mmCIF file of C-alpha atoms in Angstrom:
data_model
loop_
_atom_site.group_PDB
_atom_site.id
_atom_site.type_symbol
_atom_site.label_atom_id
_atom_site.label_comp_id
_atom_site.label_asym_id
_atom_site.label_seq_id
_atom_site.Cartn_x
_atom_site.Cartn_y
_atom_site.Cartn_z
ATOM 1 C CA MET A 27 6.375 10.852 12.587
ATOM 2 C CA MET A 28 4.223 8.002 13.850
ATOM 3 C CA ARG A 29 5.354 8.587 17.430
ATOM 4 C CA LEU A 30 4.415 12.283 17.333
ATOM 5 C CA THR A 31 1.124 12.204 15.426
ATOM 6 C CA GLY A 32 -0.197 8.660 15.664
ATOM 7 C CA LEU A 33 -0.499 5.735 13.310
ATOM 8 C CA ALA A 34 -3.511 7.048 11.362
ATOM 9 C CA ALA A 35 -1.795 10.329 10.469
ATOM 10 C CA ALA A 36 1.370 8.538 9.343
ATOM 11 C CA MET A 37 -0.648 6.171 7.173
ATOM 12 C CA LEU A 38 -2.624 9.021 5.620
ATOM 13 C CA ALA A 39 0.595 10.896 4.896
ATOM 14 C CA ALA A 40 1.973 7.865 3.066
ATOM 15 C CA LEU A 41 -1.281 7.470 1.130
ATOM 16 C CA PHE A 42 -1.073 11.158 0.225
ATOM 17 C CA ALA A 43 2.425 10.527 -1.121
ATOM 18 C CA LEU A 44 0.964 7.753 -3.284
ATOM 19 C CA LEU A 45 -1.670 10.229 -4.463
ATOM 20 C CA LEU A 46 1.120 12.543 -5.609
ATOM 21 C CA VAL A 47 2.685 9.589 -7.456
ATOM 22 C CA LEU A 48 -0.708 8.973 -9.088
ATOM 23 C CA VAL A 49 -0.922 12.568 -10.290
ATOM 24 C CA LEU A 50 2.618 12.337 -11.665
ATOM 25 C CA ALA A 51 1.884 8.994 -13.346
ATOM 26 C CA SER A 52 -1.322 10.365 -14.860
ATOM 27 C CA TRP A 53 0.614 13.257 -16.335
ATOM 28 C CA LEU A 54 3.648 11.319 -17.598
ATOM 29 C CA ALA A 55 2.094 7.942 -18.487
ATOM 30 C CA PRO A 56 -1.708 8.203 -18.621
ATOM 31 C CA GLY A 57 -2.141 4.626 -19.834
ATOM 32 C CA ALA A 58 -0.254 3.182 -16.885
ATOM 33 C CA SER A 59 -1.792 5.270 -14.117
ATOM 34 C CA TYR A 60 -4.251 2.484 -13.254
ATOM 35 C CA LEU A 61 -1.301 0.603 -11.727
ATOM 36 C CA VAL A 62 -1.221 3.267 -9.021
ATOM 37 C CA ALA A 63 -4.903 4.256 -8.968
ATOM 38 C CA TRP A 64 -6.533 0.928 -8.134
ATOM 39 C CA PRO A 65 -4.141 -0.081 -5.323
ATOM 40 C CA LEU A 66 -4.386 3.433 -3.875
ATOM 41 C CA LEU A 67 -8.197 3.447 -3.971
ATOM 42 C CA ALA A 68 -8.389 -0.007 -2.411
ATOM 43 C CA ALA A 69 -5.903 0.889 0.337
ATOM 44 C CA LEU A 70 -7.697 4.151 1.081
ATOM 45 C CA GLY A 71 -11.085 2.435 1.128
ATOM 46 C CA SER A 72 -9.812 -0.280 3.437
ATOM 47 C CA PHE A 73 -8.177 2.304 5.696
ATOM 48 C CA CYS A 74 -11.376 4.355 5.949
ATOM 49 C CA ALA A 75 -13.518 1.289 6.569
ATOM 50 C CA LEU A 76 -11.200 -0.079 9.257
ATOM 51 C CA HIS A 77 -11.391 3.220 11.137
ATOM 52 C CA SER A 78 -15.195 3.469 11.096
ATOM 53 C CA ARG A 79 -17.166 2.762 14.259
ATOM 54 C CA ARG A 80 -19.300 0.076 12.643
ATOM 55 C CA VAL A 81 -16.314 -1.969 11.470
ATOM 56 C CA ARG A 82 -14.548 -1.687 14.830
ATOM 57 C CA ALA A 83 -17.403 -3.751 16.301
ATOM 58 C CA TRP A 84 -16.822 -6.566 13.796
ATOM 59 C CA PRO A 85 -14.932 -9.686 14.856
ATOM 60 C CA ALA A 86 -11.202 -9.769 14.213
ATOM 61 C CA ALA A 87 -11.518 -12.263 11.336
ATOM 62 C CA ALA A 88 -13.910 -9.967 9.444
ATOM 63 C CA ARG A 89 -11.605 -6.979 9.935
ATOM 64 C CA LEU A 90 -8.667 -9.050 8.691
ATOM 65 C CA ALA A 91 -10.676 -10.028 5.592
ATOM 66 C CA LEU A 92 -11.372 -6.332 4.944
ATOM 67 C CA LEU A 93 -7.679 -5.582 5.348
ATOM 68 C CA VAL A 94 -6.732 -8.312 2.857
ATOM 69 C CA ALA A 95 -9.377 -6.993 0.436
ATOM 70 C CA GLY A 96 -7.517 -3.688 0.443
ATOM 71 C CA LEU A 97 -4.325 -5.473 -0.619
ATOM 72 C CA ILE A 98 -5.803 -7.540 -3.459
ATOM 73 C CA PRO A 99 -5.606 -4.911 -6.256
ATOM 74 C CA ALA A 100 -1.933 -4.229 -5.536
ATOM 75 C CA ALA A 101 -1.148 -7.947 -5.377
ATOM 76 C CA LEU A 102 -2.963 -8.592 -8.680
ATOM 77 C CA LEU A 103 -1.792 -5.600 -10.728
ATOM 78 C CA VAL A 104 1.809 -4.949 -9.775
ATOM 79 C CA PRO A 105 3.532 -8.370 -10.266
ATOM 80 C CA PRO A 106 2.342 -8.839 -13.895
ATOM 81 C CA ALA A 107 3.339 -5.252 -14.659
ATOM 82 C CA LEU A 108 6.783 -5.925 -13.191
ATOM 83 C CA ARG A 109 7.152 -9.047 -15.323
ATOM 84 C CA ASP A 110 6.132 -7.180 -18.486
ATOM 85 C CA ALA A 111 8.298 -4.145 -17.734
ATOM 86 C CA TYR A 112 11.660 -5.929 -17.519
ATOM 87 C CA PRO A 113 11.991 -6.995 -21.203
ATOM 88 C CA VAL A 114 10.961 -3.631 -22.688
ATOM 89 C CA LEU A 115 12.993 -1.308 -20.490
ATOM 90 C CA SER A 116 16.538 -0.295 -21.212
ATOM 91 C CA PRO A 117 19.169 -0.452 -18.459
ATOM 92 C CA LEU A 118 18.730 3.284 -17.948
ATOM 93 C CA ARG A 119 15.043 2.832 -17.036
ATOM 94 C CA MET A 120 15.393 -0.067 -14.596
ATOM 95 C CA ASN A 121 14.226 2.178 -11.765
ATOM 96 C CA LEU A 122 10.582 1.835 -12.897
ATOM 97 C CA PRO A 123 10.116 -1.833 -11.868
ATOM 98 C CA VAL A 124 11.733 -1.062 -8.532
ATOM 99 C CA ALA A 125 9.326 1.857 -8.054
ATOM 100 C CA MET A 126 6.373 -0.443 -8.775
ATOM 101 C CA LEU A 127 7.676 -2.959 -6.265
ATOM 102 C CA VAL A 128 7.978 -0.179 -3.690
ATOM 103 C CA LEU A 129 4.345 0.720 -4.432
ATOM 104 C CA LEU A 130 3.259 -2.843 -3.712
ATOM 105 C CA LEU A 131 5.277 -3.053 -0.508
ATOM 106 C CA GLY A 132 4.200 0.419 0.599
ATOM 107 C CA VAL A 133 0.501 -0.264 0.257
ATOM 108 C CA SER A 134 0.904 -3.639 1.959
ATOM 109 C CA MET A 135 2.859 -2.259 4.904
ATOM 110 C CA LEU A 136 0.461 0.653 5.384
ATOM 111 C CA LEU A 137 -2.442 -1.700 5.824
ATOM 112 C CA LEU A 138 -0.604 -4.364 7.810
ATOM 113 C CA ALA A 139 1.023 -1.951 10.293
ATOM 114 C CA PRO A 140 -2.002 -1.723 12.636
ATOM 115 C CA ARG A 141 -2.281 -5.524 12.653
ATOM 116 C CA ALA A 142 1.387 -5.899 13.587
ATOM 117 C CA ALA A 143 1.128 -3.213 16.264
ATOM 118 C CA SER A 144 -1.731 -5.025 17.993
ATOM 119 C CA SER A 145 -0.060 -8.449 18.035
ATOM 120 C CA PRO A 146 2.579 -9.392 20.590
ATOM 121 C CA ALA A 147 6.194 -9.426 19.522
ATOM 122 C CA PRO A 148 7.303 -12.919 18.439
ATOM 123 C CA CYS A 149 10.684 -12.674 20.104
ATOM 124 C CA CYS A 150 13.005 -10.274 21.842
ATOM 125 C CA TRP A 151 16.509 -9.403 20.760
ATOM 126 C CA ARG A 152 19.156 -10.143 23.333
ATOM 127 C CA ASP A 153 22.798 -9.221 23.390
#
């Protein structure tokens, strides 16, 4: 999808998928929906800010700080929730901590993908 539509459209599609997860979490577990809401809002805010004309003129270090600021809510909320979820869940519900880990990795990769695309490849694979 990224090759056909561009990086921004692929990232927005993934953020839209997280929005659908937020709606589902708000319906099924209203008390736990903040675990999806805050990382999603921070990632969306960071994405919008990084694509504005004013921020594009900033130095690379300032843009990187803005990118890391978009990752902070996910990094602060998801690991403690994972730790607390393991003891209370039965073996049949062990998919929930994995889903929260996927949320953390998904938000992180969405924001770090443009940074990785602009940096040179560290090595090349050879046969």
